[in-house]
PDB file of C-alpha atoms in Angstrom:
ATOM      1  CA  UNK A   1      48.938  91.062  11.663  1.00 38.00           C
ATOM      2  CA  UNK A   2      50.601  92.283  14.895  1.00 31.00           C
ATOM      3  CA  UNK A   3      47.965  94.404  17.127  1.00 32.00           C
ATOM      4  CA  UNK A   4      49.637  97.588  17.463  1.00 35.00           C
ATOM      5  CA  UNK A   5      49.770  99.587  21.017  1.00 32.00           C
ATOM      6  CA  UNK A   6      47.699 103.063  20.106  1.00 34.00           C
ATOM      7  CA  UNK A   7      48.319 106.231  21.647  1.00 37.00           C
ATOM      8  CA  UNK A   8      45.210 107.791  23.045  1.00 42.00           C
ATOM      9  CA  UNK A   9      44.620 109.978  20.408  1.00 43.00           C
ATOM     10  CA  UNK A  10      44.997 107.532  18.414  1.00 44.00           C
ATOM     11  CA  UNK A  11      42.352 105.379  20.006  1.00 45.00           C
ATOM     12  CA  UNK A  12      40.108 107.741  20.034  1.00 46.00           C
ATOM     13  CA  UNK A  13      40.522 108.749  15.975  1.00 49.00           C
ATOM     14  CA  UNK A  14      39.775 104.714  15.370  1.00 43.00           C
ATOM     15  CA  UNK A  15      36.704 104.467  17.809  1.00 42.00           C
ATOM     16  CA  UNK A  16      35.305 107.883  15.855  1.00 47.00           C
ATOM     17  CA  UNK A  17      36.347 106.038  12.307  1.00 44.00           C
ATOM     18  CA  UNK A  18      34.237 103.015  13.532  1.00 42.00           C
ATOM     19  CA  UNK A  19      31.124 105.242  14.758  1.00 41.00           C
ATOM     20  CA  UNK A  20      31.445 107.032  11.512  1.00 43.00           C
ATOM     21  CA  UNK A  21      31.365 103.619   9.071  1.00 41.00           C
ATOM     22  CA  UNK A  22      28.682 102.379  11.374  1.00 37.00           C
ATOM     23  CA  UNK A  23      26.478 105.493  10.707  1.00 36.00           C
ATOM     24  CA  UNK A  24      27.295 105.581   7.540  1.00 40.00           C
ATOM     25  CA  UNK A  25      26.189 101.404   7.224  1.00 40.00           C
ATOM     26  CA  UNK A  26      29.398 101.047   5.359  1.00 43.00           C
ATOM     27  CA  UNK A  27      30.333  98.028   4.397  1.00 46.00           C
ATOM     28  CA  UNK A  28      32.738  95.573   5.725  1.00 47.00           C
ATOM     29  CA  UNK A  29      35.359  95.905   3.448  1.00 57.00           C
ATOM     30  CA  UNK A  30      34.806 100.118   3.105  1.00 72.00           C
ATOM     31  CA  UNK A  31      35.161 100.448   7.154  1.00 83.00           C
ATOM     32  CA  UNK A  32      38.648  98.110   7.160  1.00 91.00           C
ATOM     33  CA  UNK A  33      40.148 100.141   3.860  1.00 96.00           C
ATOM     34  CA  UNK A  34      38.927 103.527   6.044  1.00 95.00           C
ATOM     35  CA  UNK A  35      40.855 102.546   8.830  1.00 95.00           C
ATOM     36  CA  UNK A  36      43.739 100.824   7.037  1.00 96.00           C
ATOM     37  CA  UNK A  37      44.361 104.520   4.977  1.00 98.00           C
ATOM     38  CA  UNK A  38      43.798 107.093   7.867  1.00 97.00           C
ATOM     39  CA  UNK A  39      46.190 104.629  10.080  1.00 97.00           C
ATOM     40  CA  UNK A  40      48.989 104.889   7.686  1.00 98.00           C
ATOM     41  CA  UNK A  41      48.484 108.138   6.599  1.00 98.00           C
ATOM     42  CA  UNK A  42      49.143 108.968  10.117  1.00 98.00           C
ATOM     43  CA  UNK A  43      52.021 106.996  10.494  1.00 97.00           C
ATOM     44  CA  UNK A  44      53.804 108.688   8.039  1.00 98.00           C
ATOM     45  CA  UNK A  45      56.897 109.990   8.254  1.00 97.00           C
ATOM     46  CA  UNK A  46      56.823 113.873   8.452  1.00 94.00           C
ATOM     47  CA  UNK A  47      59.079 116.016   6.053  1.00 93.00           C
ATOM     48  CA  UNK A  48      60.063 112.423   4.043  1.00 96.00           C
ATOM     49  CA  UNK A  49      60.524 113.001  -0.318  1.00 97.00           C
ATOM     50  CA  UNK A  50      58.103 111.324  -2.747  1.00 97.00           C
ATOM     51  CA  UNK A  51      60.652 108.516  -2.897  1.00 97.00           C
ATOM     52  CA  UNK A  52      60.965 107.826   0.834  1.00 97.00           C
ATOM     53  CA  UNK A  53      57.100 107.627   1.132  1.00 98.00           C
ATOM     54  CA  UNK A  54      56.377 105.602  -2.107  1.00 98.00           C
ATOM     55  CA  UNK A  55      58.471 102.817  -0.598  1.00 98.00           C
ATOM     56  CA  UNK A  56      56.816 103.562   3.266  1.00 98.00           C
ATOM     57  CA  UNK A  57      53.623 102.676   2.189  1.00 98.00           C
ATOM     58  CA  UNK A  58      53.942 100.417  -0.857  1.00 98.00           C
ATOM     59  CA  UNK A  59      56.059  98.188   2.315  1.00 98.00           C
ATOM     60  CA  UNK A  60      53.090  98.457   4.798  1.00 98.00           C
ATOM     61  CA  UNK A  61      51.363  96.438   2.382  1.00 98.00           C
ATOM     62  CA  UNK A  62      53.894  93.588   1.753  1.00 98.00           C
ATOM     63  CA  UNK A  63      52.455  90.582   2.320  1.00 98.00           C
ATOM     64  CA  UNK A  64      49.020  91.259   1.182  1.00 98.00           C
ATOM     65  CA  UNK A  65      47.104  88.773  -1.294  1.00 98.00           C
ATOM     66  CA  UNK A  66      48.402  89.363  -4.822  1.00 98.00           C
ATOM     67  CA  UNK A  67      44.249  89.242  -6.655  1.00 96.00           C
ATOM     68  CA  UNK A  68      43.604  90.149 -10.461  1.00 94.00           C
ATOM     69  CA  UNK A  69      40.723  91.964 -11.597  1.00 92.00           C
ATOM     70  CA  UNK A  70      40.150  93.841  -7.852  1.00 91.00           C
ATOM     71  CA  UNK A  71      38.170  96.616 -10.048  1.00 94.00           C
ATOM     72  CA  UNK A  72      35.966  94.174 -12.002  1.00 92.00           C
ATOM     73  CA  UNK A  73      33.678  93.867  -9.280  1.00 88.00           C
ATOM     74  CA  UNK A  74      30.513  96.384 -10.164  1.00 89.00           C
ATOM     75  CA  UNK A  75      28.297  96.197 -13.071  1.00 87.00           C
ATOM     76  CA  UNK A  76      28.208 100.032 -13.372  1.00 91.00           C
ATOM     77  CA  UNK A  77      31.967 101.918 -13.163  1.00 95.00           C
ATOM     78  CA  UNK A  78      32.496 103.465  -9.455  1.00 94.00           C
ATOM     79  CA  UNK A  79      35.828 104.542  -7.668  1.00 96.00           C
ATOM     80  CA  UNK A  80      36.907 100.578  -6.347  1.00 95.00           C
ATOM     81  CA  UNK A  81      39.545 100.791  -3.141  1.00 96.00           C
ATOM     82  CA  UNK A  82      40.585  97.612  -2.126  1.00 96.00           C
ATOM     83  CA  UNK A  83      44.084  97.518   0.497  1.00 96.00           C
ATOM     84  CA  UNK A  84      42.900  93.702   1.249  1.00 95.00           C
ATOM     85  CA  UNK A  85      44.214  92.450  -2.117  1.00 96.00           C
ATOM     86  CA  UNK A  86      46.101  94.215  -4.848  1.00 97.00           C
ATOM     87  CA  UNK A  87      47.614  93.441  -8.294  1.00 97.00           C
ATOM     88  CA  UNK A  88      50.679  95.584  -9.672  1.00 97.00           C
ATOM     89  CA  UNK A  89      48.446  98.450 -10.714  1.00 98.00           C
ATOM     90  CA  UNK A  90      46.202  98.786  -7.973  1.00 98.00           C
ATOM     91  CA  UNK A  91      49.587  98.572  -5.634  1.00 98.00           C
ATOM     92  CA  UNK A  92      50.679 101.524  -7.595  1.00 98.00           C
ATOM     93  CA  UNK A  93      47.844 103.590  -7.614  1.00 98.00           C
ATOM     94  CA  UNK A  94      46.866 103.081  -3.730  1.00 98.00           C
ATOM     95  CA  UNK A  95      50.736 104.192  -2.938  1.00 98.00           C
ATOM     96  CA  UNK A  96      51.102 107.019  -5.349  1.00 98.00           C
ATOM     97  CA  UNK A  97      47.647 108.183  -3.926  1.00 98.00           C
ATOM     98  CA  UNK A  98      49.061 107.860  -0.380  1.00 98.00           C
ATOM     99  CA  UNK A  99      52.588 109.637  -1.182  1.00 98.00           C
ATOM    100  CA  UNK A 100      50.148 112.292  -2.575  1.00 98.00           C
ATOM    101  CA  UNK A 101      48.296 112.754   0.191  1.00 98.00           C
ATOM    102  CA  UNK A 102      50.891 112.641   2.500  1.00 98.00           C
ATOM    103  CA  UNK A 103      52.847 115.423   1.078  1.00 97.00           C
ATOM    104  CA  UNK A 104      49.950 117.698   1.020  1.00 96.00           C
ATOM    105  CA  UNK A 105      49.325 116.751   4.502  1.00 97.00           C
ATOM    106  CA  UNK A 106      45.937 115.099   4.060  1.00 97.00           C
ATOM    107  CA  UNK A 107      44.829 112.586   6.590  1.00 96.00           C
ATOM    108  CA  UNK A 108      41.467 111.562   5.799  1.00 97.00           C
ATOM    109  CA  UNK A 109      39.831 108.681   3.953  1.00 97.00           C
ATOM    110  CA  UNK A 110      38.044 111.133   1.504  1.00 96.00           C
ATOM    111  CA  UNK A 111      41.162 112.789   0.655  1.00 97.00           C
ATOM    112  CA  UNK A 112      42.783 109.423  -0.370  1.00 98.00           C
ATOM    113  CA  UNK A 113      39.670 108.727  -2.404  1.00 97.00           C
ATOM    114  CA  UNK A 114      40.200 112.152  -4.518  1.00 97.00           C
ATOM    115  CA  UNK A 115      43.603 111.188  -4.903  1.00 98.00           C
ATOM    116  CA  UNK A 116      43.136 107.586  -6.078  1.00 98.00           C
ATOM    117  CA  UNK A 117      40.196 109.109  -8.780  1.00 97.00           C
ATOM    118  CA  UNK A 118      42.356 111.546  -9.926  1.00 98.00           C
ATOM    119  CA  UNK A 119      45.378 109.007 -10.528  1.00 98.00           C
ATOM    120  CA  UNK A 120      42.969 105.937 -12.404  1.00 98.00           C
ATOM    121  CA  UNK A 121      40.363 108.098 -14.483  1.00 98.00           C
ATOM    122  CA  UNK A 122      40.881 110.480 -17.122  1.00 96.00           C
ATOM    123  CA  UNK A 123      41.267 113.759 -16.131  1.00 93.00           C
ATOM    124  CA  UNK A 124      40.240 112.822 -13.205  1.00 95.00           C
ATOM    125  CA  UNK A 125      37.005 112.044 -13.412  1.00 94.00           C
ATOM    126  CA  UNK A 126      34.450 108.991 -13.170  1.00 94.00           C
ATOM    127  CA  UNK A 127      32.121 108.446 -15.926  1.00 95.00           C
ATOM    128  CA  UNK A 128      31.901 104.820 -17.469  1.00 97.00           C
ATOM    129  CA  UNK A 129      34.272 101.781 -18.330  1.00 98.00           C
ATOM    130  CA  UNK A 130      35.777 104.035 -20.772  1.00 98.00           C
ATOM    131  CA  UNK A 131      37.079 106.833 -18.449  1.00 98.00           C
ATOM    132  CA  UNK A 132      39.104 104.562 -16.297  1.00 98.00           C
ATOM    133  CA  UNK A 133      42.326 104.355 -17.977  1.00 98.00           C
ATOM    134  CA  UNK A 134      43.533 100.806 -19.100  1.00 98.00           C
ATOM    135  CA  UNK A 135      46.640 101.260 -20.614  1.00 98.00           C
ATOM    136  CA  UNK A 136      49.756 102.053 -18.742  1.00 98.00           C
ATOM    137  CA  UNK A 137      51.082 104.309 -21.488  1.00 98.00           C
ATOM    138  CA  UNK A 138      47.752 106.212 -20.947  1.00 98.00           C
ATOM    139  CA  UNK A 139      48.164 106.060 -17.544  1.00 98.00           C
ATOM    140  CA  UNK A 140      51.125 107.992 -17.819  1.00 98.00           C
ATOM    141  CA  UNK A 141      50.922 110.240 -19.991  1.00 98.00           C
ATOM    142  CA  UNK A 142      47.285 111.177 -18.599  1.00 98.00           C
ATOM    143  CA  UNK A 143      49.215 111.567 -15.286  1.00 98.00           C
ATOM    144  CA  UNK A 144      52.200 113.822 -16.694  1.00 98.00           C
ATOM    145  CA  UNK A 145      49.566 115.793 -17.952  1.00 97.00           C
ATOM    146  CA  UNK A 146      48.064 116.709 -14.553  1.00 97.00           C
ATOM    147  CA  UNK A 147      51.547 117.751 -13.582  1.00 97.00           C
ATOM    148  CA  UNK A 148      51.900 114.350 -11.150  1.00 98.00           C
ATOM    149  CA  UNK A 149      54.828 112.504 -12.544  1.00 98.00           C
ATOM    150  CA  UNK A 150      57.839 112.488 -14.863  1.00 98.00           C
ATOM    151  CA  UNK A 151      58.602 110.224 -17.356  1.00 98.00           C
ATOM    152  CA  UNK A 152      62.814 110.135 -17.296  1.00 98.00           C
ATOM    153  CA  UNK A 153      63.903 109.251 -20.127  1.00 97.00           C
ATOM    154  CA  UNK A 154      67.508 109.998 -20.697  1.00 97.00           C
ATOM    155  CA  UNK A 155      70.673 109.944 -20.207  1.00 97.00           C
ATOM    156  CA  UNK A 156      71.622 107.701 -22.873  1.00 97.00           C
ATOM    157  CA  UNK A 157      73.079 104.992 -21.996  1.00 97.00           C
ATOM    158  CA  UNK A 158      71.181 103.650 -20.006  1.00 98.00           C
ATOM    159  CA  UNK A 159      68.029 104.558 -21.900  1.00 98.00           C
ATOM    160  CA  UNK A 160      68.994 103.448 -25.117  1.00 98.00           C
ATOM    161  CA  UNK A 161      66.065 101.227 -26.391  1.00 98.00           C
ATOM    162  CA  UNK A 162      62.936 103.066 -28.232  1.00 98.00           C
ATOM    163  CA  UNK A 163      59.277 101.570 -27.579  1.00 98.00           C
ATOM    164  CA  UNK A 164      57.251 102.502 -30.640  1.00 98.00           C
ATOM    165  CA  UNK A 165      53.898 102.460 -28.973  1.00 98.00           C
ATOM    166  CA  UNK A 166      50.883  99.805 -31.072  1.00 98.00           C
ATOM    167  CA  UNK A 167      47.973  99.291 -28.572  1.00 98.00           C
ATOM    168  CA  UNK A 168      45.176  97.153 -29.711  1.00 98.00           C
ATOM    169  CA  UNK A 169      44.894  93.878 -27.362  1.00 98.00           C
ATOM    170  CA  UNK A 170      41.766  95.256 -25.668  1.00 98.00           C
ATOM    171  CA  UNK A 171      39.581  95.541 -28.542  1.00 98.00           C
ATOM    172  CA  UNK A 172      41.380  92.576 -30.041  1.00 98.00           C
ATOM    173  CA  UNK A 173      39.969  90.170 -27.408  1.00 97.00           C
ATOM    174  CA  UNK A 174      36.630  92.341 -25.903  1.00 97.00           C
ATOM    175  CA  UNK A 175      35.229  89.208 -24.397  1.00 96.00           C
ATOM    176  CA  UNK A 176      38.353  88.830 -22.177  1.00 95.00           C
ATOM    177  CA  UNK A 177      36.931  92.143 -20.510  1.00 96.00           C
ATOM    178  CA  UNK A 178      33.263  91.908 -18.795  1.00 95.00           C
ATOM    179  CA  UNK A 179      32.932  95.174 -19.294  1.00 96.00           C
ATOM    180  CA  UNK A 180      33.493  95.391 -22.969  1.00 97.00           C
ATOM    181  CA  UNK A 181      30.726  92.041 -23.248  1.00 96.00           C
ATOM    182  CA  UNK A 182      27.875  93.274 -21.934  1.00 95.00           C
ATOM    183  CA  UNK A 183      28.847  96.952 -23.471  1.00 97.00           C
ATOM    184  CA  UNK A 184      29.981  96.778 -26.765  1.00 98.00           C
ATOM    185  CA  UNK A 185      29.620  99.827 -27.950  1.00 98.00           C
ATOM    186  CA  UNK A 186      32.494 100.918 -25.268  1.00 98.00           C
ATOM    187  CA  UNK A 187      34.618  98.913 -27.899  1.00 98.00           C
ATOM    188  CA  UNK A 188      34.933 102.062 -30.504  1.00 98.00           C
ATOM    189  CA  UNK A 189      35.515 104.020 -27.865  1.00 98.00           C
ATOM    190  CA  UNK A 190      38.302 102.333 -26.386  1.00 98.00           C
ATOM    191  CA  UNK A 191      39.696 101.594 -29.999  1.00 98.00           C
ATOM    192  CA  UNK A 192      40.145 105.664 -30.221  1.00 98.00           C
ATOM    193  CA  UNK A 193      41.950 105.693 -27.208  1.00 98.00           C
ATOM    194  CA  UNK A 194      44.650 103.085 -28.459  1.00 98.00           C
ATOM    195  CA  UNK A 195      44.590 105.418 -31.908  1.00 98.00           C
ATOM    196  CA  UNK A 196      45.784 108.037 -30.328  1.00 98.00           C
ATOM    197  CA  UNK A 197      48.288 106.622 -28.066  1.00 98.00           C
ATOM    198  CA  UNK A 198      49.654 104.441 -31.240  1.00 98.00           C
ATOM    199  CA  UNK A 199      52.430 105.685 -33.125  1.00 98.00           C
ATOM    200  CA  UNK A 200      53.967 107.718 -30.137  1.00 98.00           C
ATOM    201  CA  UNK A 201      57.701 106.934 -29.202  1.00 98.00           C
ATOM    202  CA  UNK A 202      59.252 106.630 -25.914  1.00 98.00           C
ATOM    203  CA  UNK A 203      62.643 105.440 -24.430  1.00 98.00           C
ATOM    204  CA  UNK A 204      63.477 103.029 -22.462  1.00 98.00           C
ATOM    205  CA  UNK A 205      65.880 100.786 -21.075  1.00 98.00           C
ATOM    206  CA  UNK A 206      66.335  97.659 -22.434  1.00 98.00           C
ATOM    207  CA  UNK A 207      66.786  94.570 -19.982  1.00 97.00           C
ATOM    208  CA  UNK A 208      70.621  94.508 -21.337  1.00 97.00           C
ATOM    209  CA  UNK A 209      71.169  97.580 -19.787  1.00 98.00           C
ATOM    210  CA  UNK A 210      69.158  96.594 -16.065  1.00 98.00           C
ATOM    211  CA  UNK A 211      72.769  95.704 -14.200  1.00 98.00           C
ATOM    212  CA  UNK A 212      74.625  96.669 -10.997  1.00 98.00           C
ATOM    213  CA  UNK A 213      76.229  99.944 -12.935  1.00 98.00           C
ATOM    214  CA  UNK A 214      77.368 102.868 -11.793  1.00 97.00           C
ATOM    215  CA  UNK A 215      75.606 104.664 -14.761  1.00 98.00           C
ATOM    216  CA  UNK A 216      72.079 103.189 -13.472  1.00 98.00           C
ATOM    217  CA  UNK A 217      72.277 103.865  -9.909  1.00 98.00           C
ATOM    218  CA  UNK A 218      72.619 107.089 -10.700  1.00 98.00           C
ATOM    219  CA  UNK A 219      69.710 107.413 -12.997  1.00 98.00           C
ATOM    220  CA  UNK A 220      67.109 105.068 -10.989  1.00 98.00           C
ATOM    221  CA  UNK A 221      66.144 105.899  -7.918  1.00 98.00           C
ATOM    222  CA  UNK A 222      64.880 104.027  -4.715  1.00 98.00           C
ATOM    223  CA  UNK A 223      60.834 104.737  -4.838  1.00 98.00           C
ATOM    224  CA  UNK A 224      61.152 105.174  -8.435  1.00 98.00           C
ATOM    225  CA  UNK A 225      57.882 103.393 -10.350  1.00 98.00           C
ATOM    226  CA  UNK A 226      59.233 100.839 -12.805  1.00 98.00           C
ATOM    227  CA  UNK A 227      56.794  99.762 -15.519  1.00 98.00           C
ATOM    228  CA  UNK A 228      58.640  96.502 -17.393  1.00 98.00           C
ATOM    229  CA  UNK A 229      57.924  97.029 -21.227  1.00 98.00           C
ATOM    230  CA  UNK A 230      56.085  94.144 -23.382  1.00 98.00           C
ATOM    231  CA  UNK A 231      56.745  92.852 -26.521  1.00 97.00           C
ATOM    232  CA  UNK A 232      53.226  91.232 -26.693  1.00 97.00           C
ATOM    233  CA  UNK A 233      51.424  92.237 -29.503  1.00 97.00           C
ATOM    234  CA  UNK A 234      48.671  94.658 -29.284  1.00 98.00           C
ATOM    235  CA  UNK A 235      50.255  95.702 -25.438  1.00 98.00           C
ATOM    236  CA  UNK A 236      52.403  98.421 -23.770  1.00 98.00           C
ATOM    237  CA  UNK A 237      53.544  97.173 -20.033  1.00 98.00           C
ATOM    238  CA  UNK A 238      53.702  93.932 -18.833  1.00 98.00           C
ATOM    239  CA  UNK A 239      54.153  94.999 -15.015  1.00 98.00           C
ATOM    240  CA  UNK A 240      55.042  97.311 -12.680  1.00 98.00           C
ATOM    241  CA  UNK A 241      56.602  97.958  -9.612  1.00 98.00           C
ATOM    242  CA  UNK A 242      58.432 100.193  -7.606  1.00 98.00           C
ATOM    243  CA  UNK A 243      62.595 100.697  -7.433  1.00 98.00           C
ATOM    244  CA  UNK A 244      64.287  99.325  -4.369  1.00 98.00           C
ATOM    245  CA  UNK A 245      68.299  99.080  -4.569  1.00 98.00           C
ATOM    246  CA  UNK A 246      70.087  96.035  -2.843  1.00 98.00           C
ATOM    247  CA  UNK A 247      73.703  95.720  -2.459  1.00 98.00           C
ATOM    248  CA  UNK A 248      73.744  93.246  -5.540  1.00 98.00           C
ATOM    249  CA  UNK A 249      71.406  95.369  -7.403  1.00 98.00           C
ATOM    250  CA  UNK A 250      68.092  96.650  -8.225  1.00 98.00           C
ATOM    251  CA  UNK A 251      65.324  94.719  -7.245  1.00 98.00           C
ATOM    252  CA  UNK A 252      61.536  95.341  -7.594  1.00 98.00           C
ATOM    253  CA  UNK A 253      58.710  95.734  -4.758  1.00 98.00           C
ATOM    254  CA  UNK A 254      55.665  94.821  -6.316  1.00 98.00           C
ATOM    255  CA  UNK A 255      52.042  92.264  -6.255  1.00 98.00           C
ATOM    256  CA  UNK A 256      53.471  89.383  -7.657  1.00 97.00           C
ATOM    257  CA  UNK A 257      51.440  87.078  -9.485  1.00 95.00           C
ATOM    258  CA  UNK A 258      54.411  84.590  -8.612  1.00 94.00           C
ATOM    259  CA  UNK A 259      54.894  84.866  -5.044  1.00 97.00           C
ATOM    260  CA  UNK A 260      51.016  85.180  -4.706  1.00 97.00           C
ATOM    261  CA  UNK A 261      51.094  88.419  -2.232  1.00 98.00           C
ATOM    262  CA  UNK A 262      53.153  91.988  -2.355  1.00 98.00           C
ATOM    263  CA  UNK A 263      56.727  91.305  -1.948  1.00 98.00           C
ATOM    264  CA  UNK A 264      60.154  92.712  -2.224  1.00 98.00           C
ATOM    265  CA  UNK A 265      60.996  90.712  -4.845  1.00 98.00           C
ATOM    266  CA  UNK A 266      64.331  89.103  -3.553  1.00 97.00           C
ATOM    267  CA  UNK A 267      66.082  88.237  -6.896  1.00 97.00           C
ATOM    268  CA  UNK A 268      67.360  91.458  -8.401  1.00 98.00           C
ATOM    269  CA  UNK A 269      65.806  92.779 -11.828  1.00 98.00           C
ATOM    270  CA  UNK A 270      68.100  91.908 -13.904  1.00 98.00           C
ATOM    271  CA  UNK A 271      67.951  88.121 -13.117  1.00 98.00           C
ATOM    272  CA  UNK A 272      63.996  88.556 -13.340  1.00 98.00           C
ATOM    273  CA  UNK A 273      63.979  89.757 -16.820  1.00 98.00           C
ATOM    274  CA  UNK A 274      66.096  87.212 -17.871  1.00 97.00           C
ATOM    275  CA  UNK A 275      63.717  84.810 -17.130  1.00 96.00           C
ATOM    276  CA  UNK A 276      60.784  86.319 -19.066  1.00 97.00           C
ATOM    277  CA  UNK A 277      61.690  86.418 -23.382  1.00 96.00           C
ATOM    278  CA  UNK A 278      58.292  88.971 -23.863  1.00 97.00           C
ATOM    279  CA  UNK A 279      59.610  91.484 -21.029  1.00 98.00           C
ATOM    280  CA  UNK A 280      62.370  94.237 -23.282  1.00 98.00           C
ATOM    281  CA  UNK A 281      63.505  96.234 -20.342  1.00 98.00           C
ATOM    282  CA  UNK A 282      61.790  99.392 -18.341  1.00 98.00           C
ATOM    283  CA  UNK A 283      59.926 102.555 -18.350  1.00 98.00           C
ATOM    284  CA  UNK A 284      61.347 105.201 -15.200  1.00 98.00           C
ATOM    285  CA  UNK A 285      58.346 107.481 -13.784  1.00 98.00           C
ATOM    286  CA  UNK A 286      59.289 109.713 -10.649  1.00 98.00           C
ATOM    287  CA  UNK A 287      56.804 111.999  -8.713  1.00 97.00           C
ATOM    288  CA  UNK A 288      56.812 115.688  -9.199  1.00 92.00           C
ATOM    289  CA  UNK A 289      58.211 117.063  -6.242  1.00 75.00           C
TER     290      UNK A 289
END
């Protein structure tokens, strides 16, 4: 990473960050994440929409180590942030969380942390495994709830595909999940949580309909979040991402297990669905401005 020239305010904010983690006996990792978030909170640009700022920060993290399972890393549930590595979610959550603070003018490290919490438990708040939502569905409809995001889901075309939501996969395979082996009886409990989220209906659209249109660069936006819909059995989403638009089409900014790091994925959507026969098409969510 290119050492940047700092202003002297500036300088002085990162030597007081540094005192601060060193008080504190943060860790390693906690002191670089602190500094990491209050830098590019305060780089951001002033008076910019949801849109403009999901894409500002989700790029200052291009290039970072694409790393599954970045949460699974305590034995009891706690509020994980991690901008050193990232997978798809955890790339959406830490730049929603960011746009958030941004746009409410918050510049601190503790703000971002409310932020994140809100966004990846339900309701908001941290209690076990079970609280942190798992399912993207969940996710957002947990989040439309709280008045965060939209889910767009007309006109029609190009949202002409309907995903009849059947969750199951988690308590289908429990010893896939650490959490869910050494507590089973957080199994039931995540079982109601697919219950109530099966059965419920949502449009999307389908991967016939992801082209260089007229009719869907008006409906998707740059900054959009996309969240690629799964025929695997038992799941929801297969990935998501966020909306950039190229002169040959939309393409998607997102941790790619692929590439290995966060990229801006350079062949357009389209051509990436077609190469994957369990991906149907995608899910729009959009900030609340």
């Amino acid at each position: 990473m290119t050492r940047r020239i700092m202003t002297n305010h500036q300088g002085k904010r990162w030597i007081s960050l540094l005192l601060t983690c060193w008080l504190f006996a943060l860790p390693l990792s906690a002191q670089s994440d602190s500094i990491r978030i209050e830098q590019w909170l305060a780089d951001a640009p002033k008076g910019a929409t949801s849109a403009d700022l999901n894409l500002f920060f989700a790029r200052k993290m291009l290039g970072l180590p694409y790393v599954a399972h970045t949460l699974e890393v305590n034995k009891d549930e706690r509020l994980v942030v991690n901008t050193r590595e990232l997978d798809c979610t955890t790339l959406v959550e830490t730049t929603v969380a960011l746009t958030l603070c941004a746009r409410q003018g918050q510049n601190r490290f503790a703000h971002f942390k409310k932020q994140l919490q809100q966004l990846r438990y339900r309701g908001g708040k941290t209690g076990d495994y079970t609280t942190r939502i798992h399912y993207f569905t969940d996710w957002i409809v947990d989040n439309s709830n709280k008045g965060l995001i939209i889910e767009l889901q007309s006109p029609n075309p190009p949202f002409k595909g309907r995903q009849h939501i059947h969750l199951g996969y988690m308590t289908s395979h429990p010893n896939s999940y650490d959490a869910l082996k050494r507590h089973p009886e957080f199994i039931p409990v995540i079982r109601r949580q697919e219950l109530a989220l099966n059965g419920k209906t949502f449009r999307y659209i389908p991967k016939s309909e992801v082209r260089n249109t007229k009719v869907l660069r008006q409906t998707v936006s740059d900054g959009d979040i996309i969240a690629i819909t799964s025929r695997k059995k038992g799941l929801d989403i297969a990935h998501l991402g966020f909306a950039v638009w190229h002169h040959d089409g939309l393409h998607l900014l997102n941790a790619s297990q692929l590439h290995k790091k966060v990229v801006e994925e350079p062949m357009t959507l389209e051509r990436y669905l077609s190469q994957h026969p369990t991906h149907t098409g995608i899910r729009i969510l959009r900030l609340k401005h």
